[in-house]
PDB file of C-alpha atoms and ligand atoms in Angstrom:
ATOM      1  CA  MET A   1       5.358  -6.512  22.953  1.00  0.00           C
ATOM      2  CA  GLN A   2       4.534 -10.010  21.625  1.00  0.00           C
ATOM      3  CA  PRO A   3       2.221 -10.236  18.544  1.00  0.00           C
ATOM      4  CA  ASP A   4      -0.350 -12.275  20.572  1.00  0.00           C
ATOM      5  CA  LYS A   5      -0.731  -9.367  22.960  1.00  0.00           C
ATOM      6  CA  ILE A   6      -0.981  -6.575  20.393  1.00  0.00           C
ATOM      7  CA  VAL A   7      -3.332  -8.410  17.980  1.00  0.00           C
ATOM      8  CA  LEU A   8      -7.017  -7.849  18.697  1.00  0.00           C
ATOM      9  CA  LYS A   9      -8.238  -9.943  15.787  1.00  0.00           C
ATOM     10  CA  THR A  10      -7.290 -11.150  12.346  1.00  0.00           C
ATOM     11  CA  LEU A  11      -8.962  -9.045   9.634  1.00  0.00           C
ATOM     12  CA  VAL A  12      -7.609 -10.516   6.406  1.00  0.00           C
ATOM     13  CA  THR A  13      -5.961 -13.929   6.300  1.00  0.00           C
ATOM     14  CA  GLU A  14      -2.894 -14.990   4.415  1.00  0.00           C
ATOM     15  CA  GLN A  15      -5.049 -17.169   2.143  1.00  0.00           C
ATOM     16  CA  GLN A  16      -7.550 -14.352   1.367  1.00  0.00           C
ATOM     17  CA  ILE A  17      -4.616 -12.078   0.470  1.00  0.00           C
ATOM     18  CA  LYS A  18      -3.122 -14.671  -1.791  1.00  0.00           C
ATOM     19  CA  GLU A  19      -6.389 -15.213  -3.707  1.00  0.00           C
ATOM     20  CA  ARG A  20      -7.137 -11.520  -4.085  1.00  0.00           C
ATOM     21  CA  ILE A  21      -3.646 -10.736  -5.342  1.00  0.00           C
ATOM     22  CA  LYS A  22      -4.054 -13.363  -8.024  1.00  0.00           C
ATOM     23  CA  GLU A  23      -7.235 -11.592  -9.213  1.00  0.00           C
ATOM     24  CA  LEU A  24      -5.616  -8.187  -9.150  1.00  0.00           C
ATOM     25  CA  GLY A  25      -2.609  -9.485 -11.066  1.00  0.00           C
ATOM     26  CA  GLN A  26      -4.919 -10.866 -13.771  1.00  0.00           C
ATOM     27  CA  GLN A  27      -6.783  -7.583 -14.009  1.00  0.00           C
ATOM     28  CA  ILE A  28      -3.545  -5.561 -14.301  1.00  0.00           C
ATOM     29  CA  THR A  29      -2.209  -8.012 -16.893  1.00  0.00           C
ATOM     30  CA  GLN A  30      -5.333  -7.476 -18.991  1.00  0.00           C
ATOM     31  CA  ASP A  31      -5.259  -3.698 -18.605  1.00  0.00           C
ATOM     32  CA  TYR A  32      -1.613  -3.261 -19.529  1.00  0.00           C
ATOM     33  CA  GLN A  33      -1.290  -5.737 -22.421  1.00  0.00           C
ATOM     34  CA  GLY A  34       1.386  -4.532 -24.863  1.00  0.00           C
ATOM     35  CA  LYS A  35       2.586  -1.746 -22.530  1.00  0.00           C
ATOM     36  CA  ASP A  36       5.780  -1.331 -20.557  1.00  0.00           C
ATOM     37  CA  LEU A  37       4.725  -0.884 -17.000  1.00  0.00           C
ATOM     38  CA  LEU A  38       6.646   0.897 -14.269  1.00  0.00           C
ATOM     39  CA  ILE A  39       5.602  -0.310 -10.854  1.00  0.00           C
ATOM     40  CA  ILE A  40       6.590   1.955  -7.982  1.00  0.00           C
ATOM     41  CA  GLY A  41       6.360   0.684  -4.403  1.00  0.00           C
ATOM     42  CA  VAL A  42       5.866   3.010  -1.531  1.00  0.00           C
ATOM     43  CA  LEU A  43       8.244   1.885   1.252  1.00  0.00           C
ATOM     44  CA  LYS A  44       8.208   0.444   3.692  1.00  0.00           C
ATOM     45  CA  GLY A  45       4.714  -0.868   4.058  1.00  0.00           C
ATOM     46  CA  ALA A  46       4.142  -1.993   0.434  1.00  0.00           C
ATOM     47  CA  TRP A  47       7.141  -4.173  -0.142  1.00  0.00           C
ATOM     48  CA  ILE A  48       5.589  -7.531   0.760  1.00  0.00           C
ATOM     49  CA  TYR A  49       2.394  -6.773  -1.172  1.00  0.00           C
ATOM     50  CA  MET A  50       4.373  -5.550  -4.171  1.00  0.00           C
ATOM     51  CA  ALA A  51       6.640  -8.607  -4.195  1.00  0.00           C
ATOM     52  CA  ASP A  52       3.581 -10.871  -4.323  1.00  0.00           C
ATOM     53  CA  LEU A  53       1.669  -8.734  -6.776  1.00  0.00           C
ATOM     54  CA  ILE A  54       4.355  -8.407  -9.465  1.00  0.00           C
ATOM     55  CA  ARG A  55       4.663 -12.219  -9.589  1.00  0.00           C
ATOM     56  CA  GLU A  56       1.008 -12.359 -10.640  1.00  0.00           C
ATOM     57  CA  ILE A  57       1.502  -9.785 -13.413  1.00  0.00           C
ATOM     58  CA  ASP A  58       2.327 -11.069 -16.861  1.00  0.00           C
ATOM     59  CA  VAL A  59       3.379  -7.954 -18.793  1.00  0.00           C
ATOM     60  CA  ASN A  60       6.796  -6.345 -19.211  1.00  0.00           C
ATOM     61  CA  CYS A  61       7.493  -4.322 -16.127  1.00  0.00           C
ATOM     62  CA  THR A  62      10.244  -2.559 -14.225  1.00  0.00           C
ATOM     63  CA  VAL A  63      10.191  -1.638 -10.586  1.00  0.00           C
ATOM     64  CA  ASP A  64      11.378   1.214  -8.403  1.00  0.00           C
ATOM     65  CA  PHE A  65      10.719   2.319  -4.847  1.00  0.00           C
ATOM     66  CA  LEU A  66      10.287   5.468  -2.930  1.00  0.00           C
ATOM     67  CA  ALA A  67       9.610   6.221   0.732  1.00  0.00           C
ATOM     68  CA  ALA A  68       7.111   8.761   1.928  1.00  0.00           C
ATOM     69  CA  SER A  69       6.133   9.772   5.353  1.00  0.00           C
ATOM     70  CA  SER A  70       3.089  11.513   6.735  1.00  0.00           C
ATOM     71  CA  TYR A  71       2.671   9.843  10.087  1.00  0.00           C
ATOM     72  CA  GLY A  72       5.719   9.786  12.336  1.00  0.00           C
ATOM     73  CA  ALA A  73       5.144   7.516  15.282  1.00  0.00           C
ATOM     74  CA  SER A  74       1.424   8.103  15.677  1.00  0.00           C
ATOM     75  CA  PHE A  75      -1.932   6.773  14.471  1.00  0.00           C
ATOM     76  CA  GLU A  76      -2.977  10.002  12.743  1.00  0.00           C
ATOM     77  CA  THR A  77      -1.661  11.481   9.502  1.00  0.00           C
ATOM     78  CA  SER A  78      -0.056  14.884   9.736  1.00  0.00           C
ATOM     79  CA  GLY A  79      -1.308  15.656   6.215  1.00  0.00           C
ATOM     80  CA  VAL A  80       2.152  16.845   5.166  1.00  0.00           C
ATOM     81  CA  VAL A  81       3.769  14.283   2.868  1.00  0.00           C
ATOM     82  CA  THR A  82       7.547  14.129   2.797  1.00  0.00           C
ATOM     83  CA  ILE A  83       9.496  12.032   0.301  1.00  0.00           C
ATOM     84  CA  THR A  84      12.290  10.509   2.380  1.00  0.00           C
ATOM     85  CA  ARG A  85      13.723   8.355  -0.458  1.00  0.00           C
ATOM     86  CA  ASP A  86      13.098   9.051  -4.136  1.00  0.00           C
ATOM     87  CA  ILE A  87      12.967   6.800  -7.219  1.00  0.00           C
ATOM     88  CA  SER A  88      15.899   6.797  -9.641  1.00  0.00           C
ATOM     89  CA  THR A  89      13.810   6.123 -12.773  1.00  0.00           C
ATOM     90  CA  ASP A  90      12.988   8.824 -15.310  1.00  0.00           C
ATOM     91  CA  VAL A  91       9.146   8.608 -15.415  1.00  0.00           C
ATOM     92  CA  ARG A  92       8.638  10.700 -18.550  1.00  0.00           C
ATOM     93  CA  GLY A  93       6.144   8.967 -20.867  1.00  0.00           C
ATOM     94  CA  LYS A  94       5.795   6.002 -18.491  1.00  0.00           C
ATOM     95  CA  ASP A  95       2.676   4.115 -17.483  1.00  0.00           C
ATOM     96  CA  ILE A  96       2.932   3.805 -13.750  1.00  0.00           C
ATOM     97  CA  ILE A  97       1.203   1.882 -11.038  1.00  0.00           C
ATOM     98  CA  LEU A  98       1.900   3.208  -7.553  1.00  0.00           C
ATOM     99  CA  VAL A  99       1.704   0.353  -5.022  1.00  0.00           C
ATOM    100  CA  GLU A 100       0.736   1.119  -1.466  1.00  0.00           C
ATOM    101  CA  ASP A 101      -0.042  -0.946   1.598  1.00  0.00           C
ATOM    102  CA  ILE A 102      -3.026   1.059   2.684  1.00  0.00           C
ATOM    103  CA  VAL A 103      -4.909   4.182   1.664  1.00  0.00           C
ATOM    104  CA  ASP A 104      -6.261   6.071   4.645  1.00  0.00           C
ATOM    105  CA  SER A 105      -6.725   9.854   4.314  1.00  0.00           C
ATOM    106  CA  GLY A 106      -5.444   9.639   0.707  1.00  0.00           C
ATOM    107  CA  PHE A 107      -2.924  12.465   1.225  1.00  0.00           C
ATOM    108  CA  THR A 108       0.127  10.279   0.464  1.00  0.00           C
ATOM    109  CA  LEU A 109      -1.069   8.882  -2.839  1.00  0.00           C
ATOM    110  CA  ASN A 110      -2.651  12.106  -3.957  1.00  0.00           C
ATOM    111  CA  HIS A 111       0.701  13.785  -3.462  1.00  0.00           C
ATOM    112  CA  LEU A 112       2.675  10.995  -5.199  1.00  0.00           C
ATOM    113  CA  LYS A 113       0.279  10.778  -8.127  1.00  0.00           C
ATOM    114  CA  ASN A 114       0.486  14.552  -8.756  1.00  0.00           C
ATOM    115  CA  LEU A 115       4.265  14.365  -8.459  1.00  0.00           C
ATOM    116  CA  MET A 116       4.499  11.631 -11.092  1.00  0.00           C
ATOM    117  CA  TYR A 117       2.335  13.639 -13.496  1.00  0.00           C
ATOM    118  CA  GLU A 118       4.449  16.743 -12.801  1.00  0.00           C
ATOM    119  CA  ARG A 119       7.473  14.675 -13.754  1.00  0.00           C
ATOM    120  CA  GLY A 120       5.873  13.730 -17.067  1.00  0.00           C
ATOM    121  CA  ALA A 121       4.347  10.307 -16.533  1.00  0.00           C
ATOM    122  CA  ASN A 122       1.881   9.206 -19.262  1.00  0.00           C
ATOM    123  CA  SER A 123      -0.527   7.565 -16.857  1.00  0.00           C
ATOM    124  CA  VAL A 124      -0.628   6.903 -13.120  1.00  0.00           C
ATOM    125  CA  ARG A 125      -2.878   4.352 -11.484  1.00  0.00           C
ATOM    126  CA  ILE A 126      -2.916   3.094  -7.919  1.00  0.00           C
ATOM    127  CA  SER A 127      -2.963  -0.311  -6.350  1.00  0.00           C
ATOM    128  CA  THR A 128      -3.336  -0.775  -2.629  1.00  0.00           C
ATOM    129  CA  LEU A 129      -3.721  -3.871  -0.579  1.00  0.00           C
ATOM    130  CA  LEU A 130      -6.028  -2.171   1.841  1.00  0.00           C
ATOM    131  CA  SER A 131      -8.300   0.881   1.755  1.00  0.00           C
ATOM    132  CA  LYS A 132     -10.227   2.596   4.498  1.00  0.00           C
ATOM    133  CA  PRO A 133     -12.874   4.606   2.537  1.00  0.00           C
ATOM    134  CA  SER A 134     -14.465   6.052   5.643  1.00  0.00           C
ATOM    135  CA  ARG A 135     -11.187   7.877   6.479  1.00  0.00           C
ATOM    136  CA  ARG A 136     -10.693   9.556   3.118  1.00  0.00           C
ATOM    137  CA  ARG A 137      -9.927  13.289   3.232  1.00  0.00           C
ATOM    138  CA  VAL A 138      -8.924  13.679  -0.439  1.00  0.00           C
ATOM    139  CA  GLU A 139     -10.893  12.110  -3.247  1.00  0.00           C
ATOM    140  CA  ILE A 140      -8.524   9.960  -5.147  1.00  0.00           C
ATOM    141  CA  PRO A 141      -9.400   7.134  -7.506  1.00  0.00           C
ATOM    142  CA  VAL A 142      -7.849   3.792  -6.564  1.00  0.00           C
ATOM    143  CA  GLU A 143      -8.075   1.405  -9.449  1.00  0.00           C
ATOM    144  CA  TYR A 144      -6.802  -1.827  -7.888  1.00  0.00           C
ATOM    145  CA  VAL A 145      -7.915  -2.364  -4.290  1.00  0.00           C
ATOM    146  CA  GLY A 146      -7.313  -5.585  -2.427  1.00  0.00           C
ATOM    147  CA  PHE A 147      -9.708  -5.113   0.505  1.00  0.00           C
ATOM    148  CA  GLU A 148     -11.824  -2.287   1.826  1.00  0.00           C
ATOM    149  CA  ILE A 149     -11.604  -2.328   5.616  1.00  0.00           C
ATOM    150  CA  PRO A 150     -13.264  -0.440   8.455  1.00  0.00           C
ATOM    151  CA  ASP A 151     -11.613   2.352  10.442  1.00  0.00           C
ATOM    152  CA  ALA A 152      -9.129   0.462  12.580  1.00  0.00           C
ATOM    153  CA  PHE A 153      -5.377   0.546  12.866  1.00  0.00           C
ATOM    154  CA  VAL A 154      -3.930  -2.574  11.289  1.00  0.00           C
ATOM    155  CA  ILE A 155      -0.548  -4.315  11.261  1.00  0.00           C
ATOM    156  CA  GLY A 156       1.019  -7.266   9.471  1.00  0.00           C
ATOM    157  CA  TYR A 157       1.848  -8.266   5.928  1.00  0.00           C
ATOM    158  CA  GLY A 158       4.170  -5.292   5.626  1.00  0.00           C
ATOM    159  CA  LEU A 159       2.278  -2.876   7.820  1.00  0.00           C
ATOM    160  CA  ASP A 160       3.945  -1.783  11.039  1.00  0.00           C
ATOM    161  CA  TYR A 161       3.342  -0.283  14.417  1.00  0.00           C
ATOM    162  CA  ILE A 162       6.464   1.748  15.266  1.00  0.00           C
ATOM    163  CA  GLU A 163       8.434  -0.409  12.796  1.00  0.00           C
ATOM    164  CA  LYS A 164       7.420  -3.743  14.304  1.00  0.00           C
ATOM    165  CA  TYR A 165       4.980  -6.531  13.262  1.00  0.00           C
ATOM    166  CA  ARG A 166       5.597  -6.200   9.480  1.00  0.00           C
ATOM    167  CA  HIS A 167       6.391  -9.908   9.388  1.00  0.00           C
ATOM    168  CA  LEU A 168       2.954 -11.124  10.504  1.00  0.00           C
ATOM    169  CA  LYS A 169       1.338 -13.202   7.708  1.00  0.00           C
ATOM    170  CA  ASP A 170      -2.176 -11.923   8.218  1.00  0.00           C
ATOM    171  CA  VAL A 171      -3.544  -8.384   8.389  1.00  0.00           C
ATOM    172  CA  CYS A 172      -4.529  -7.848  12.062  1.00  0.00           C
ATOM    173  CA  VAL A 173      -6.354  -5.154  14.042  1.00  0.00           C
ATOM    174  CA  VAL A 174      -4.274  -3.602  16.791  1.00  0.00           C
ATOM    175  CA  ASN A 175      -5.517  -3.875  20.354  1.00  0.00           C
ATOM    176  CA  THR A 176      -4.990  -0.219  21.215  1.00  0.00           C
ATOM    177  CA  ASP A 177      -5.854  -0.920  24.941  1.00  0.00           C
ATOM    178  CA  MET A 178      -2.639  -2.910  25.188  1.00  0.00           C
ATOM    179  CA  LEU A 179      -0.661   0.027  23.853  1.00  0.00           C
ATOM    180  CA  ASN A 180      -1.857   2.260  26.655  1.00  0.00           C
ATOM    181  CA  ASP A 181      -0.730  -0.161  29.364  1.00  0.00           C
TER     182      ASP A 181
HETATM  183  P1  LIG B 201      -2.653   8.363   4.015  1.00  0.00           P
HETATM  184  O1  LIG B 201      -1.756   9.362   3.431  1.00  0.00           O
HETATM  185  O2  LIG B 201      -3.589   7.689   2.972  1.00  0.00           O
HETATM  186  O3  LIG B 201      -3.459   8.900   5.172  1.00  0.00           O
HETATM  187  O4  LIG B 201      -1.780   7.285   4.640  1.00  0.00           O
HETATM  188  C1  LIG B 201      -1.202   6.259   4.054  1.00  0.00           C
HETATM  189  C2  LIG B 201      -0.113   5.709   4.920  1.00  0.00           C
HETATM  190  O5  LIG B 201      -0.474   5.764   6.287  1.00  0.00           O
HETATM  191  C3  LIG B 201       0.087   4.239   4.653  1.00  0.00           C
HETATM  192  O6  LIG B 201       1.092   4.020   3.702  1.00  0.00           O
HETATM  193  C4  LIG B 201       0.583   3.741   6.027  1.00  0.00           C
HETATM  194  O7  LIG B 201       1.951   3.904   6.133  1.00  0.00           O
HETATM  195  C5  LIG B 201      -0.116   4.574   7.037  1.00  0.00           C
HETATM  196  N1  LIG B 201      -1.311   3.986   7.581  1.00  0.00           N
HETATM  197  C6  LIG B 201      -2.597   4.357   7.362  1.00  0.00           C
HETATM  198  N2  LIG B 201      -3.429   3.534   8.050  1.00  0.00           N
HETATM  199  C7  LIG B 201      -2.637   2.610   8.667  1.00  0.00           C
HETATM  200  C8  LIG B 201      -2.949   1.465   9.448  1.00  0.00           C
HETATM  201  O8  LIG B 201      -4.064   1.130   9.802  1.00  0.00           O
HETATM  202  N3  LIG B 201      -1.853   0.718   9.832  1.00  0.00           N
HETATM  203  C9  LIG B 201      -0.589   1.052   9.537  1.00  0.00           C
HETATM  204  N4  LIG B 201       0.384   0.270   9.988  1.00  0.00           N
HETATM  205  N5  LIG B 201      -0.288   2.118   8.763  1.00  0.00           N
HETATM  206  C10 LIG B 201      -1.289   2.891   8.351  1.00  0.00           C
END
């Protein structure tokens, strides 16, 4: 389906994202002065956000990626988080920021954060481009949030619907009526 059919409305524009990432980058730079930071991106949704975010961060950092799944091809989380691709970095003693596209129920990041501490990380914080606080089912602190959004399924800027629409420049709300046609 063409993007113009599936998009109900634009929620966050390319320009708003750019400006907010600059602010978050400055905040992270301040908070991690003098530290070696390990930034872990959660694939696939976070890769575009992470690519833009790290270029606004001015401290020594290394990157790694993992992939986690709790959704399958549906709108609702299953609550069971599976790591489908793991990092190759030894996290012992590391200061980590987990980078996500969106925090919804919180299950994914809660699982990943606990996992990093179990593996011996020194500190684990979270940065997400988007957060839906009204959907939270586990309380999890998120230190660096781009935008809090209402309860709607969104696509674009890395976020997909059945693997499509990640390339859209804005974050857009899906017209779920079109999907039922
Ligand atoms: P959580 O474990 O917090 O419920 O889910 C986080 C993951 O669910 C995100 O990384 C993302 O893959 C997916 N997700 C949650 N809400 C949305 C949404 O509105 N749009 C898309 N494309 N994915 C979402």
